[in-house]
Short mmCIF file of C-alpha atoms in Angstrom, two decimals:
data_model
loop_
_atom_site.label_atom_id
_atom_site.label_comp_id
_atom_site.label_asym_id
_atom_site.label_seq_id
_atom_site.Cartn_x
_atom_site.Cartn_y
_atom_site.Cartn_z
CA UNK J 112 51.27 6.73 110.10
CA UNK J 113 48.10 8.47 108.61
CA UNK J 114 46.89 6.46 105.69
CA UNK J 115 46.39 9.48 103.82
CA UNK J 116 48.82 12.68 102.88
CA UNK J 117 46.04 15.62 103.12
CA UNK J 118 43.29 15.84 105.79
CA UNK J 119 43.81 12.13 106.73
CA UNK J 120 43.57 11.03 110.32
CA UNK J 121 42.14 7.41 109.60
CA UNK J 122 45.29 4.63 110.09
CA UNK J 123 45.31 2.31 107.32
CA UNK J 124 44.40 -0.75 109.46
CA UNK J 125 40.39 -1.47 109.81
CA UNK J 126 38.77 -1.48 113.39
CA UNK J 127 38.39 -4.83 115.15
CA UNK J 128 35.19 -5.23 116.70
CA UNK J 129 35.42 -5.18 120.89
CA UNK J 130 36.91 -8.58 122.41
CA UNK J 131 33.95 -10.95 124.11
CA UNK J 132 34.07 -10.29 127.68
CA UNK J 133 32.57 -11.53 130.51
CA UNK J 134 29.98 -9.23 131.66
CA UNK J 135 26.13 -8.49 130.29
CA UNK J 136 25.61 -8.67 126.50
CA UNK J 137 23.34 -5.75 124.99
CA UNK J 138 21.95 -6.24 121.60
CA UNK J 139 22.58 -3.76 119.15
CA UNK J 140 20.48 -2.67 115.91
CA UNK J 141 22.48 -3.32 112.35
CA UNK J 142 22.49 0.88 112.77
CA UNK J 143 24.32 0.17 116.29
CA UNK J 144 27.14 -2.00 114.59
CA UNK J 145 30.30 -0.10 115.34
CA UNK J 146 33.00 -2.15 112.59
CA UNK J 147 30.12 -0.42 109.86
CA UNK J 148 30.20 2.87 111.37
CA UNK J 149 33.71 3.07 111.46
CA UNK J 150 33.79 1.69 107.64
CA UNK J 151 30.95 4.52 106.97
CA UNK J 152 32.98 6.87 108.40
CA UNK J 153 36.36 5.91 106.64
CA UNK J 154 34.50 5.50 103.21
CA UNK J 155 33.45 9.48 103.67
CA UNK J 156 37.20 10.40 104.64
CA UNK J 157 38.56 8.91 101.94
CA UNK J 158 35.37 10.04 99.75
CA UNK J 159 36.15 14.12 100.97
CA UNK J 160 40.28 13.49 100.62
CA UNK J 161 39.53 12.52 96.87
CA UNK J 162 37.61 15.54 96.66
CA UNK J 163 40.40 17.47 97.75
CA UNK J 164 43.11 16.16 95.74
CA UNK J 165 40.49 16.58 92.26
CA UNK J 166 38.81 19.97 92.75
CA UNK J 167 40.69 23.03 90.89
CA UNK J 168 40.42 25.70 93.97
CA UNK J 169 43.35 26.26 96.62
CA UNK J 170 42.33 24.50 99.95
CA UNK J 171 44.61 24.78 103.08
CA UNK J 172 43.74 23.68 106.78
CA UNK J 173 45.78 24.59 109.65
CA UNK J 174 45.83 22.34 112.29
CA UNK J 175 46.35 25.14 114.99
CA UNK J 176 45.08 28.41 116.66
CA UNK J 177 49.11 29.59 115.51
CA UNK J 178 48.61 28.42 111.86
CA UNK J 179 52.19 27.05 112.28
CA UNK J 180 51.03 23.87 110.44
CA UNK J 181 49.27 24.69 107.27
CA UNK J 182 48.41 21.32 104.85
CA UNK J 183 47.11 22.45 101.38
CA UNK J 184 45.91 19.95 98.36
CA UNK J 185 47.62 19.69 95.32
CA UNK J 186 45.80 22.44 93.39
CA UNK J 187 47.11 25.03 96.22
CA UNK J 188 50.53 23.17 96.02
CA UNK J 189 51.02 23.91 92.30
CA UNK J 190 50.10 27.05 92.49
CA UNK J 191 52.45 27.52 95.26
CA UNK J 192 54.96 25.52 94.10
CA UNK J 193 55.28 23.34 97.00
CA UNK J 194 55.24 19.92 97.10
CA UNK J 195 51.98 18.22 98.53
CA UNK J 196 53.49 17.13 102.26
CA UNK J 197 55.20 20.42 102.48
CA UNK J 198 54.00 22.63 105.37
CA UNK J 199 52.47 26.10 103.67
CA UNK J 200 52.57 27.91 106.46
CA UNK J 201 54.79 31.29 106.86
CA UNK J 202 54.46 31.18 110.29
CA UNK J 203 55.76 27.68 110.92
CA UNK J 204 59.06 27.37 112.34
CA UNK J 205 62.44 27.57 111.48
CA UNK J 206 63.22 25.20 108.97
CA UNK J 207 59.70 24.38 107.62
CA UNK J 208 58.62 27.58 106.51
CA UNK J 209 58.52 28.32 103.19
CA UNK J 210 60.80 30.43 101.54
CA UNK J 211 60.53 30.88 98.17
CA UNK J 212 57.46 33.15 97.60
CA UNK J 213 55.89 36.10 99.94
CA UNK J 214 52.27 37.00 100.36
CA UNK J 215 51.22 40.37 99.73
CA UNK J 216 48.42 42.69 98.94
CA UNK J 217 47.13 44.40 95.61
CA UNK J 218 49.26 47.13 96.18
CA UNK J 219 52.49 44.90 96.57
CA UNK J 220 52.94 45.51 99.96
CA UNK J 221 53.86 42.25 101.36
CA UNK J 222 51.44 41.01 104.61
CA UNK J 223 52.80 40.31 107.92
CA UNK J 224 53.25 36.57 108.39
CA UNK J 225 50.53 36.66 111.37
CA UNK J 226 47.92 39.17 109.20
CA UNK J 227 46.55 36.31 106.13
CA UNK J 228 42.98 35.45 106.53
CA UNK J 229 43.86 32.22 108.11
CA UNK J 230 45.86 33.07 110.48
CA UNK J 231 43.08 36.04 111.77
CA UNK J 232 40.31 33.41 110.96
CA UNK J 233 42.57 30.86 113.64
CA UNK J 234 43.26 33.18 116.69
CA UNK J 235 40.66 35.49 116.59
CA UNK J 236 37.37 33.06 115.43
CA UNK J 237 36.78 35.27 112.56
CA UNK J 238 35.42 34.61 109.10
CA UNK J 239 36.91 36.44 106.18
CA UNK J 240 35.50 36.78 102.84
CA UNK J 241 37.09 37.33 99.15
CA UNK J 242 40.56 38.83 100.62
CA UNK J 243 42.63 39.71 97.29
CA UNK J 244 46.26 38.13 98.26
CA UNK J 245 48.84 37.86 95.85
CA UNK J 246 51.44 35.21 95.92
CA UNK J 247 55.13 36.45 94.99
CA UNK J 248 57.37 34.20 93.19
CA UNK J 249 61.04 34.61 93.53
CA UNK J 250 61.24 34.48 89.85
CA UNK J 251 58.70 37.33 89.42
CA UNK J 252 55.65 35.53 88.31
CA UNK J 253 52.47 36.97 90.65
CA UNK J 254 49.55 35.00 91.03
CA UNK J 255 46.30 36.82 91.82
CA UNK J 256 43.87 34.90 94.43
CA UNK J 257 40.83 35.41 96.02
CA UNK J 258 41.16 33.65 99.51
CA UNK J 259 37.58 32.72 101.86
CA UNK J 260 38.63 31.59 105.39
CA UNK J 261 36.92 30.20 108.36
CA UNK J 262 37.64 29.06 111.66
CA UNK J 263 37.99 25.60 113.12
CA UNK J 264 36.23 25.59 116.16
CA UNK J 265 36.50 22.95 119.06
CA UNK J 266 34.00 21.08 121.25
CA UNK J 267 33.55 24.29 123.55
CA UNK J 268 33.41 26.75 120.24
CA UNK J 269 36.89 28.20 120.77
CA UNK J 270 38.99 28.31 117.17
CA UNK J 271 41.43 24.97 116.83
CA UNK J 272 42.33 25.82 113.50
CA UNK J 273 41.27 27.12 110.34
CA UNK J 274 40.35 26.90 106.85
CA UNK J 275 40.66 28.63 103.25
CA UNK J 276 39.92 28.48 100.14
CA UNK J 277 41.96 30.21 97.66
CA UNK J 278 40.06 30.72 93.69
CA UNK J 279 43.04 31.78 91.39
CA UNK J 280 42.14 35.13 89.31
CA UNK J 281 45.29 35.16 87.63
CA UNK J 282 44.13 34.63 84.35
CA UNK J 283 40.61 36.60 84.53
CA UNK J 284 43.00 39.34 85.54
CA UNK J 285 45.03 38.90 82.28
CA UNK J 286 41.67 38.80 80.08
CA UNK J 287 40.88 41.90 82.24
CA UNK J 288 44.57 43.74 81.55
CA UNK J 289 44.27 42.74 77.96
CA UNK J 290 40.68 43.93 77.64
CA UNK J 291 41.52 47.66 79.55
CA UNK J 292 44.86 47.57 76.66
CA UNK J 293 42.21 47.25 73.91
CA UNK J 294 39.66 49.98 75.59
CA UNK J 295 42.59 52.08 76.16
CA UNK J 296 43.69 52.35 72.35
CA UNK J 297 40.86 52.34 70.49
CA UNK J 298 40.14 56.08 69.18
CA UNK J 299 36.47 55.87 70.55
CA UNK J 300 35.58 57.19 73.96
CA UNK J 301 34.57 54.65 76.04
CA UNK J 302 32.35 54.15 79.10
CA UNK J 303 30.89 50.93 81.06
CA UNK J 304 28.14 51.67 83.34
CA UNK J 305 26.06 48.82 85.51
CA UNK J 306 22.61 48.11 85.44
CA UNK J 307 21.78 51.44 87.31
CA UNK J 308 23.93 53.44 85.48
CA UNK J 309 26.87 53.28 87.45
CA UNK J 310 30.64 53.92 86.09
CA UNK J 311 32.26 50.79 86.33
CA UNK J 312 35.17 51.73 83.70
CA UNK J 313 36.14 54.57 82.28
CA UNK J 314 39.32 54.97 79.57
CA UNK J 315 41.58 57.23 79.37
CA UNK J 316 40.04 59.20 76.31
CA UNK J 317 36.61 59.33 77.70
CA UNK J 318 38.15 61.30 80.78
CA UNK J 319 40.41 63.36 78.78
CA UNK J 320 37.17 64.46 77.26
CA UNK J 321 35.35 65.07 80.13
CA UNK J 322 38.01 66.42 81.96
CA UNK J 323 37.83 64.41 84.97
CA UNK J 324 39.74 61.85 86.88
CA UNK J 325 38.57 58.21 87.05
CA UNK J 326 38.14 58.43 90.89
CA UNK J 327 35.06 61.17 90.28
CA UNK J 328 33.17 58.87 88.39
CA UNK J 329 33.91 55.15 88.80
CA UNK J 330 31.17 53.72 91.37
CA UNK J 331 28.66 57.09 91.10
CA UNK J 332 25.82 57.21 88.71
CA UNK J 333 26.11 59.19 85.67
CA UNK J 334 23.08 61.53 86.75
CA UNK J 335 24.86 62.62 89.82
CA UNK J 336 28.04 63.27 88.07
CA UNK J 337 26.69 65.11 85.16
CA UNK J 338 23.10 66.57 86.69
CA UNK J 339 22.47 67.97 83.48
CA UNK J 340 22.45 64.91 81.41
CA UNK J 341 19.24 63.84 83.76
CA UNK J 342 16.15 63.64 81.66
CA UNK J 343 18.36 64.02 77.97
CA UNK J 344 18.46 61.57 75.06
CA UNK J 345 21.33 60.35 76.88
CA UNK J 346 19.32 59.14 79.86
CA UNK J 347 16.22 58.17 76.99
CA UNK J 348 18.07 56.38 74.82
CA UNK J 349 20.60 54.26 77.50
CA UNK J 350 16.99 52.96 79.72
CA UNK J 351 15.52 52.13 76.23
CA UNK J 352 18.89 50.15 75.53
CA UNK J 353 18.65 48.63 78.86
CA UNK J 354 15.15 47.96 79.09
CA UNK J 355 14.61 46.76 75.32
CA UNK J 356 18.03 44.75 75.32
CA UNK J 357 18.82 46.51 71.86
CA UNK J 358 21.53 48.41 70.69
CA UNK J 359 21.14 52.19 70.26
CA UNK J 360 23.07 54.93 68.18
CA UNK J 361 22.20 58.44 68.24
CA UNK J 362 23.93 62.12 67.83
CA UNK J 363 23.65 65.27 69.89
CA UNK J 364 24.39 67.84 70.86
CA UNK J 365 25.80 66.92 74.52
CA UNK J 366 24.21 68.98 77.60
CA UNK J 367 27.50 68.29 79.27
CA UNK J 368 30.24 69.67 76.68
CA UNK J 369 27.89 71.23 74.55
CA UNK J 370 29.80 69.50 71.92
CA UNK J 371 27.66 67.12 69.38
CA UNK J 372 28.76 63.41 69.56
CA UNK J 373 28.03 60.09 67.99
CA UNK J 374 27.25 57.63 70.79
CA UNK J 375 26.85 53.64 70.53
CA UNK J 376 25.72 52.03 73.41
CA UNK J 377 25.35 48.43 73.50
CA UNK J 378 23.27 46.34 76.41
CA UNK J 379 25.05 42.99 77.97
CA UNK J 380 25.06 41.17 80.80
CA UNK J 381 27.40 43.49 82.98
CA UNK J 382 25.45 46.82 82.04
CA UNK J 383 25.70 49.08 79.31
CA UNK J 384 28.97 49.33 76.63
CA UNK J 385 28.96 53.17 75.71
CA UNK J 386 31.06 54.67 72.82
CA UNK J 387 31.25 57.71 72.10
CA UNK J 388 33.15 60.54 69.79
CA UNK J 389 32.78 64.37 69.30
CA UNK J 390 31.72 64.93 65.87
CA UNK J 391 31.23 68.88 66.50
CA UNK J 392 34.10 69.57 63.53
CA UNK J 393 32.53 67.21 60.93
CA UNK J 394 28.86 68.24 61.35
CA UNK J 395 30.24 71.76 61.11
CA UNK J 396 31.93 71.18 57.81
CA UNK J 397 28.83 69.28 56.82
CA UNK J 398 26.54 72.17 57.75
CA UNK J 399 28.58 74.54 56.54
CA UNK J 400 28.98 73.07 53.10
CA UNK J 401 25.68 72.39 53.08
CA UNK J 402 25.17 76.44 53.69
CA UNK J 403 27.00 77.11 50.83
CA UNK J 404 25.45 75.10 48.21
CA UNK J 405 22.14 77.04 50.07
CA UNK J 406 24.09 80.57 49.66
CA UNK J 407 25.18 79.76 45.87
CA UNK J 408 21.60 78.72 44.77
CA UNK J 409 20.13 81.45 46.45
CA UNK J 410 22.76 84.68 44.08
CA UNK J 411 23.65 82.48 41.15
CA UNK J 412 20.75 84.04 39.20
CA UNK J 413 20.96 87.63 40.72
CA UNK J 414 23.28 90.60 38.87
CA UNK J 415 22.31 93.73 41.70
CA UNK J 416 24.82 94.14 44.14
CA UNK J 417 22.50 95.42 45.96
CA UNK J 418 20.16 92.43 46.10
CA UNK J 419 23.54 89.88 45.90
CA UNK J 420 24.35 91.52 49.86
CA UNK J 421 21.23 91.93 51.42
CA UNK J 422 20.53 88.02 50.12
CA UNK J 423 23.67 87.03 51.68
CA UNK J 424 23.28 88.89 54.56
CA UNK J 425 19.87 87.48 55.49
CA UNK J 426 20.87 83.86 55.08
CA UNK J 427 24.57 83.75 56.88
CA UNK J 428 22.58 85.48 59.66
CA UNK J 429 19.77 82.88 59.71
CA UNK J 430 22.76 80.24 59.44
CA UNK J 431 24.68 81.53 62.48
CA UNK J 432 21.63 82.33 64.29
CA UNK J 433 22.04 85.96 65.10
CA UNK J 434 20.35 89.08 65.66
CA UNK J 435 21.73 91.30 62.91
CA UNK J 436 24.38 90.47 59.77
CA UNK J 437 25.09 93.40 57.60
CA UNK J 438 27.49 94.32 55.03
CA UNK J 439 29.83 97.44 55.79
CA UNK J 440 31.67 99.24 52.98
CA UNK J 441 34.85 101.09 53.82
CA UNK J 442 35.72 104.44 52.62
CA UNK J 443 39.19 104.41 50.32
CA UNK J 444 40.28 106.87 53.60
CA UNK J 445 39.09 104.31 56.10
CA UNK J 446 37.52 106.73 58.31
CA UNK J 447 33.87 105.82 57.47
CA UNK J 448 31.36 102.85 56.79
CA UNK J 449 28.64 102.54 55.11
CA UNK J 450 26.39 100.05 56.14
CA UNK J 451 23.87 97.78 54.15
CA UNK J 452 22.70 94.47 53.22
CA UNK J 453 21.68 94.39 56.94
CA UNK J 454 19.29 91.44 58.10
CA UNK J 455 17.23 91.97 61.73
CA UNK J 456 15.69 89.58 63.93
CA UNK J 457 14.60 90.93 66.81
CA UNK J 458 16.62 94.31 66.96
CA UNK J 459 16.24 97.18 64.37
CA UNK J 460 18.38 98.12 61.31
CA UNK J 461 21.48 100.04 61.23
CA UNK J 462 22.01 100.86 57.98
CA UNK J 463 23.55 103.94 57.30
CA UNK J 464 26.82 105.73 57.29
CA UNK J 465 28.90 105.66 60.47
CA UNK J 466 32.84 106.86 61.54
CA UNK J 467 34.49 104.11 61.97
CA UNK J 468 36.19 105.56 65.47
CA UNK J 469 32.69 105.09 66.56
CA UNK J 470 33.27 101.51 67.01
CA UNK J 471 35.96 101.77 69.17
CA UNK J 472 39.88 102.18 68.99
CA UNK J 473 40.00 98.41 68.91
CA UNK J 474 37.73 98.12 65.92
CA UNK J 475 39.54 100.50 63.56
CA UNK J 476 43.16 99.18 64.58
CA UNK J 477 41.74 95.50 63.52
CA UNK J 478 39.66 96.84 60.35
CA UNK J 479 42.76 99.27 59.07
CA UNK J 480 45.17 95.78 59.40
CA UNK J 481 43.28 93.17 58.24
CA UNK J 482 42.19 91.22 61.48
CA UNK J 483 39.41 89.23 62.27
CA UNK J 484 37.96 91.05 65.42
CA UNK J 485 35.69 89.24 68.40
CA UNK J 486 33.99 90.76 71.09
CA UNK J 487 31.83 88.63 73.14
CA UNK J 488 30.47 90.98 75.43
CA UNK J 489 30.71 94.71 74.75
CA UNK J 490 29.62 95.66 78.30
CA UNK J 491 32.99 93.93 79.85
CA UNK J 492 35.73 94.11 77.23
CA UNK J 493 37.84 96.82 78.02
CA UNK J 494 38.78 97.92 74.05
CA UNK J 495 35.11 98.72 73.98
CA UNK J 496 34.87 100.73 77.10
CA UNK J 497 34.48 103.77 74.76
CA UNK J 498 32.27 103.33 72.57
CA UNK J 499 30.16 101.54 75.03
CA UNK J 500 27.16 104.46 74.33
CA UNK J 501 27.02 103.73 70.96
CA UNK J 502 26.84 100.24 71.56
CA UNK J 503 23.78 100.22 73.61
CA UNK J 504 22.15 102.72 71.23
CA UNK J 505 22.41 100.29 68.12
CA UNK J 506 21.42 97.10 69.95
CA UNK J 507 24.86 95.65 70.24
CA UNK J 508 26.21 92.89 72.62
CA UNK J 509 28.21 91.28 70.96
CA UNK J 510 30.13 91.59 67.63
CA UNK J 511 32.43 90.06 64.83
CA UNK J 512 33.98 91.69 62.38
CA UNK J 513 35.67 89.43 59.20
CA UNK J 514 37.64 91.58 56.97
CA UNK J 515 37.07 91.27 53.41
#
């Protein structure tokens, strides 16, 4: 009978020292005395079995190159719901094995009985490190562990044995699930990157924006994804985070969407916390409205039409940022326009009277019904492909036309 349950081999009954005999009697140094070296070397049995049966980690030893005997300690019995003498081992034999929870692997696919660390750590001499197992209940419940395991070798080296250690990641995995529920609702885009700018996590909103699945970026650096962010505020701003340990805000206009967006980006101990959102529609209501109060100061004072359009004309083309705005006046026939009011940069004025047919069929079906007409490129669209000539004469690429 061992005198203890879990990794004892000592029997409860102390060593006697050796019976007087006959023959030659050596002395022997106090270090020599065998009854204190076997008490030394119960007191550190019983001193490592205490150990065991206190410390919160899984530990399991099989006593064979077969793993058919597997003894865990009672923080790997709870969590397998075994009692403490039970054998844990799926490969025992009939009988002993236990049957009321399977091992299998992130995926759910349950492991063959001779595959576990353990057992490969037992026949084949091999160490395994942080092998994600999960442990299925028959009533559902799935706990998440992290198993290290290492052979047991024998005098000549060859594996005896084995031993794990099982850490239980159950419940980081739940802060983890409830953390991604959080990320995943909130209305912000959101990013984590590591310390060299890595995509650790991505939600679901962030790659909506971007397009992308989380298998492109997860694990590559944000420069390689998106080459054109390299050497932008983005990549300024996130190293001055990073480096400074401060928290940055900014807005831009993105290289990669060519949207503009409000980004947060906050520096911790994993890497970099990155929010984002597209502000593009609110910062063109705010610049537009902002262009009006411009326009309205600019004619409130003025009475000539004349002055009233080219006024307009020169600052709506200044606010969109284009070559030419001009104001066209249509004849009560609608075959001709007179354009004026017409602001240049860069190209010379077309002010004048004109057909309208000279713009196209397009153009005068649009302009006689009321519609808003866009070209983007005159040389390609094919309801410009006759008035193409004219086109290129007056210095046109592009064109929209707004109905008034």
């Amino acid at each position: 009978g061992a005198k203890a349950g879990f990794g004892g081999a000592m029997r409860g009954e102390e060593p006697r020292p050796p019976a007087a005999t006959n023959g030659p009697r050596h002395d022997t140094g106090p270090g020599d005395d065998p009854l204190q070296l076997a008490r030394d070397l119960q007191h550190r049995v019983e001193e490592l079995e205490t150990l065991l049966k206190v410390i919160p980690v899984g530990i399991a030893i099989a006593s064979d190159r077969h793993c058919r005997d597997i003894r865990v300690n009672p923080s790997f019995a709870t969590v397998l719901n075994l009692p403490v003498t039970a054998n844990a081992s799926k490969t025992a034999a009939d009988g002993e094995r236990p049957t009321n929870f399977r091992v299998a692997d992130p995926a759910g696919n349950e492991v063959p009985a001779d595959q576990p660390p353990m057992q490969v750590a037992a026949r084949d001499g091999a160490e395994t490190i942080a092998t994600e197992l999960h442990i299925v209940h028959d009533d559902g419940r799935v706990v998440r562990l992290l198993e290290y395991a290492a052979p047991l070798l024998d005098a000549a080296g060859a594996p005896r044995g084995s031993v794990g250690v099982f850490v239980d990641l159950t419940g980081r995995w739940q802060v983890e699930q409830q953390a991604r529920t959080i990320l995943e609702s909130i209305t912000d885009a959101f990013y984590l990157l590591d310390h060299e700018f890595r995509y650790v996590y991505v939600n679901q909103r962030a790659l909506d924006y971007y397009g992308r699945q989380r298998e492109e970026l997860v694990g590559r650096l944000v420069w390689d994804v998106f080459p054109q962010a390299r050497g932008s505020v983005f990549q300024e701003q996130f190293e001055r985070a990073t480096h400074e340990r401060r928290t940055v805000a900014f807005e831009v206009l993105s290289p990669v969407s060519d949207r503009w967006v409000d980004v947060r980006a906050y520096p911790s101990a994993e890497g970099l916390f990155v929010y984002f959102r597209d502000v593009t529609d609110r910062n063109r209501t705010e610049v537009r409205d902002r262009f009006l109060v411009r326009l309205d100061d600019a004619t409130r004072t003025l009475t000539d039409p004349y002055q009233i359009t080219q006024t307009a004309a020169r600052l709506l083309g200044a606010h969109l940022r284009v070559n030419r705005c001009a104001y066209a006046d249509v004849s009560p026939d609608g075959r001709t326009l007179d354009i004026f009011g017409d602001y240049c940069d860069g190209v010379r004025s077309i002010t004048g009277r004109y057909t309208v047919e000279s713009f196209g069929g397009e153009f005068e079906r649009l302009s006689r019904g009321g519609v808003l007409l866009v070209v983007e490129d005159v040389r390609t669209n094919p309801h410009t492909e006759q008035a193409r000539a004219f086109y290129e004469q007056a210095q046109i690429a592009a064109i929209v036309s707004v109905p008034l």
